[in-house]
Amino acid sequence: MDATITYETQQIWTSWFAVYLYLGGLGAATLTVTFLTDMYLRPYKELVLWGAFSGIVMLGAGSGLLFLHLLDHMAAIHVMNPLVLFEKPDAWIAWGTQFISWMMIWGFIYAFPYMVESDFLRGLPILGWVLGRPWVMFLAAHAGNHFRRTIGWLATINGIGVAVYTGLVLQSFPAVTLWHNPGVPLLFTASAFSTALAYLLLVLHLVMNREEDHPIRVIYERIDLILISTELVILFSFFTYLQSGSESGYRSAELLWGDLGWLIGFIGFGLLVPFFLQLKGVIWRWPSRYPIVASAVLVLCGGYLLRHYFMGAAVFAYPG
Amino acid sequence: MTWKFPGLSRRSFLAASAGGAAAAATGATVPLALGTGRASDDTDDEARISYTICNFCSSLCNVRVTTRVRNGAAWIVKLDGNPHSTLNRGKICARGQAGLRQTYDSDRIKTPLIRVEGSKRGEYAFRSATWEEAWTYIGERLKQEKIQPWEWTMVGGWTSCVFYMNWAVPFALANQIPNIIASPMQHCVTTGHLGTDAVTGNFNVHDEILPDYDHARYILLIGNNASIGAVSTSRMVRMAAARKQGARLVVLDPRRSETAAKADEWIAIRPGTDLDFCLAMLHVMLEDGLYDEQFLQRHSNMPFLLHRDDAGEWALALDPEGRPQVIAEGDSEPRALPAFGNDNRVDVNGNHAYPRLAVPENSTAQGRPVVTVFQAQRRELDGYSVYWAERSTGVPAETIRRIAHEFGRNRPAIIDPGWHGARYGNVMMLRRVQAMIQGLIGGIDQRGGWVMSGEYHHKAHAMLEAMQHGDPGGPPLATLAGLPFAKMVIDAVSNPEHFEHGKPGFAWAFSQQERAAGRDWVMLPAMADCGLKESVTGRLTYEGEPYRTRALLINAANPVRHYYPDTYWKDILTHDDMALVVVVDVLPSDTTPYADVILPNSTYLERDEPTVYGNGVNQDLALTTRYAAIEPLYDTEESPDILYHLTEIISGNTKGFVDAVEQLTGLPARPVREAFARTRAERARGAFSAACREVAFVEAAKRVRVTPEELDHALRSRGVYHEEDWETLLETTAMPRVMPMPTGSGRLEFFSTLFADLREKGGEGPHFSPLATHIPAACRDGTRPEAPLDDDEFFFTYGKTPTVSYGSTNSNNPVLAAINRFKRDIYAGVWMHPDRAARLGIATGDPILLTNVRSGQRADGVAYVTRLVHRDTLFLHSSFGVENPALTRSAGIGTATNKLIPYEVEPVVAGFRSQEFTIRVARVGKGAVT
Amino acid sequence: MTRYVMVIDLNTCVGCNACMAACAIENQTPVWKSVWRTYVHDTEIGTGEDVHRRFFPSLCNHCANPPCMTVCPTGATYQREDGIVMVDDALCMGCQACALACPYRARYSATYEDIEIGRRFYGALMRDRPSVDKCNFCAHRVDAGQEPACVETCVGSARMFGDLDDPNDRISQLVKSGIARPLLPHLGTRPHVYYIDDLKRS
């Protein structure tokens, strides 16, 4: 039926959801990267605590945001029951909820022994007292010794799941060409890990500025460089993909590539500038850490802009 | 022929009441165990079904009401079309569906309201009062001001006319009030409709003719949207059937209205030129033989002989006994036909012959040269060719010719008259020509053509039979149909002999005054407002005495919003000498702020109607009524009771009131009084209505030969009591094939005896022409319609939204208001073509100022730029422009049409010339002319 | 088996909005905000002189492959055997993914506030939890042997309701003849609301 079509952007999931998707990807990937670092590069208590703490707080904040936007908060209980995955294995938000929950739980358990060992945390008022309890220390020792790698992997897999899910959830909406394609999960996953690495680079450069972390920082920079390149390739693919095939996509392209915030803010400062800064850093080394710090800040801002524009440039083609 | 309408003097009331009482004595005076039918009788949670009649347009659809008990109270939860109704076939429109939200509208008037001391009319400042206080207030004011009966004017809205005429007219007569202004008259019933009536003898076309779209193959609609697409359910269900069966629909409209949107061919005709198109079409049909010759010969007055009278005007060539004449085929001498009848094949001597449509050139009768009506009409149309019409209408000549041929050749075909009249002085002639066109193809009262309503057939048949047997005729309001009904009503209020004080209605006194003074005057100001302002302001005299209007009873009418201009009524209502304004309504319309006392009516869903009605315009013959779905929510009263109480106060003549109801409607007075004595002890409100209802059930049951209980049971369970199918009815009552029409001659009249009469009474000019002739729409002085307009000048057209009828407080209904919000741009905007808008720098959503070029009146609007409207014209919907903030959901939305329309009327019935001017448009804030 | 389908004949929809009113009242939708279970769009088609005006009723299409059901994380959106896609407002938490997934703009949200207002406006409300809402083909009426409220009141008989699994059903035959066609078929939603075109050569 050849109906007249009304083209509209949407007002259902707006900037708050962009924040949520951003925090989700960033937090989960941060936790994941720190755990993998701890498991395979070298044990690194502070980094894990940073990663777990950041991940849990960011996911908590993002999920809290999402929770507040629900229509019926009480009914959220229905998605928190893990058995929902057998009922609705096709629903990405169900998976996402489970990934988030289990990432936070396993992440906490993985970080727990390090919490007990942390002088800083032991020095805090209430938390310090709790961490000093004998039964707490007993539990920590258990968690710390048995199944440590398993727990780490459980947290990691769920963390990767969260990062990928943020893209899969948008892909599942068929009415928007910008969203309904396999490029979105790839892009969002790459972006999640890229922002996570940028965040950790900031932590490693500014908060825990330690000489012995140099190898870790180098690896992070290199991986980040690869991820940024990957994003650029995927975005180029998007650019050509949206040019024809669907009016919804064409209009999204017009909205995106006609907007200086996207072009200069995201592509320019969020990707290209960090790419070159990090390229120089990887090949020729920077004399100081500040170019990398700057690059990391830009990547972090860019990561939000990506999701902001993806929510805002979505074009629905409604009949009627 | 002269039809004698029963005299309506008080003497004749008293005389006839003896007979009426005798009739009543044989009737039942047994109180009817009808039950209250109220939801409050329910104690369980099940849905209760009851039936009623919708209240929001003249389709009068039958409605099924679902009521449930919620939180211990009965709630009306849903309205639907009554599936047992052959009128609307189980369907109702958005207004019908949303009707229950009028009952539950938080803005409703819940108690009688009396103006706060110190406030002025125009301010909505009232205090709650009891009914006793309200009656006392009215009584005291009347006494204080010494209001005389003729100083009262009743203003009735459409609802009160359709449902309560049976009490309003007796009320007027019993209280010696000769003044009724009925709001549909100058807008539709006496303007457009009278044009149709002149041909077919109808009175109220949209309640009497329901075209049989179901079986039509070609449908031509001109100036017609409200009656089909915007929306009249009873017509639209039939039109939908026609569309689905492949009928071709052609619509002429300056904009692509809802109806035009469904057309196979939409012709954007220039506004005001519909008559030009139709004259050219009539011309083609007559010239090219596109007519049913036999039908015209037999059943119309086309073959009647005409001569030029002493004044050079066409007149019927009557024989010495005043009978019409024809020349038969094979003859050269004229022969006389019965003055009143429906078949021209039998002359006064009983001889059979076919009358010719055209007679030879040198034919004479009584020594004068004669031609037939057919020939005379052709001559009149001589200059009105398709080429002539092309100039003004903008429609190519060949298109006009083609449509005339398509219409004439694709039978059955329908050209439908439409509802709203007014607009131009020539609309009456337009509707007349449309009726002629329909008559030419014989499409009157037959399958696939115009079909009269069951009720109309029934009444006309009884009326004509009584006439033929020389019976005096029954109660006029109940038994007269068509033009005789109109004439009776006109005579009732225009003949000073009907009133002891010897004054006719002010409008008639005004016509007389103006005519004597050599100024423009209106021939038949039937229930019209002409002269009201003069009467209020002291510029009207009758027989040397001042004729003042100092008290108004406004019932279910909103003249401040839908009469012209708005200042006319605001000035009248706030005039120093206006002593008392009583308004009866359910919601705070724009007229209520001008009241002294507001009396709250119950809504239709809360009411058992005071009588049993026919089924509106349904072609089938059936009975129906309303059953209240719930008890009235507030302290409201019924119209007949209000009129009864007012009679107590005004004249004390309640006996005369009840007697007059019997005289005029046949409702027997004695049983009504007996029932009333009982009901007024049982209930505080609606007692008189309840008494009338009981007796009406007895009478109706008698007529259809069942018991009142059986009738009640049938109506409760199905909502309609089906009497007869229309196909069967047509076999015995089709007009004019089987039965005469209520025209002057009984035939379909191409030469209008009605207008010939009016011309003899002094009507001058083309508006009174007995034949079809041209009357140009004069939107600009001395300028032809097709002459170019200034860049910022437009014609003006208005029409109806499907959600809210003209000036109706339905705009406040929350569901309808929500739909209007969804369509806000389209419904509340002023339509303008993009080519014109571009030259003025106007885009959709821009605020604009509209100025009437002739009168200087101004109004604000918001532009809606669309291709769906003719370049030369603006269009706006008449539903909006509410000013009273007490209507919380619609105040301030849209543009009020009556802020732009001046007081200009045509000379026959004071029909409003509500589009006959041009408008200048300017964008506000950018080069606006201040 | 039964598989419900609606066919809308654009040739006789006259834009009267009766269906919008009937649906709102029957299903107690929040008329105080501008959302509906069904809309009658008033569209202008064409750029020439003979510009066309089309009234276009839209509603939930009760797809056979409903993307709204896929994305629903709690299972609140489910499909009956007769094809009607339902929302269980007790299970729905209101994440609104379904509203984003729907290509037909069929869904809107009903909030706590709407429940409060609705109780006062309608006297008693069938809903007691907030959720996303949409047309459900008046399942409560259909189960009682009636037609959806919009179909029953449609003045032009433009809306028609039938059973695709019944070969004798006239509506089913209209669909099978191909004269009635669905919206956005290329999206793979397999909708069950079909339209008969009004823009033919005449």
PDB file of C-alpha atoms in Angstrom, chain A residues 33 193-194 197 217-230 278 282:
ATOM      1  CA  VAL A  33      39.550  -4.013  30.663  1.00  0.00           C
ATOM      2  CA  PHE A 193      36.103  -0.055  24.754  1.00  0.00           C
ATOM      3  CA  SER A 194      37.751   2.968  23.252  1.00  0.00           C
ATOM      4  CA  LEU A 197      40.653   2.762  27.549  1.00  0.00           C
ATOM      5  CA  ARG A 217      49.613   2.471  29.233  1.00  0.00           C
ATOM      6  CA  VAL A 218      51.378   1.626  25.993  1.00  0.00           C
ATOM      7  CA  ILE A 219      49.146  -1.374  25.413  1.00  0.00           C
ATOM      8  CA  TYR A 220      46.078   0.688  26.180  1.00  0.00           C
ATOM      9  CA  GLU A 221      47.152   3.407  23.776  1.00  0.00           C
ATOM     10  CA  ARG A 222      47.805   0.946  20.995  1.00  0.00           C
ATOM     11  CA  ILE A 223      44.530  -0.871  21.468  1.00  0.00           C
ATOM     12  CA  ASP A 224      42.740   2.449  21.676  1.00  0.00           C
ATOM     13  CA  LEU A 225      44.352   3.519  18.436  1.00  0.00           C
ATOM     14  CA  ILE A 226      43.132   0.344  16.771  1.00  0.00           C
ATOM     15  CA  LEU A 227      39.672   0.856  18.163  1.00  0.00           C
ATOM     16  CA  ILE A 228      39.499   4.456  16.982  1.00  0.00           C
ATOM     17  CA  SER A 229      40.587   3.348  13.525  1.00  0.00           C
ATOM     18  CA  THR A 230      37.946   0.654  13.603  1.00  0.00           C
ATOM     19  CA  GLN A 278      47.717   8.630  19.531  1.00  0.00           C
ATOM     20  CA  VAL A 282      52.474   5.115  19.311  1.00  0.00           C
TER      21      VAL A 282
END
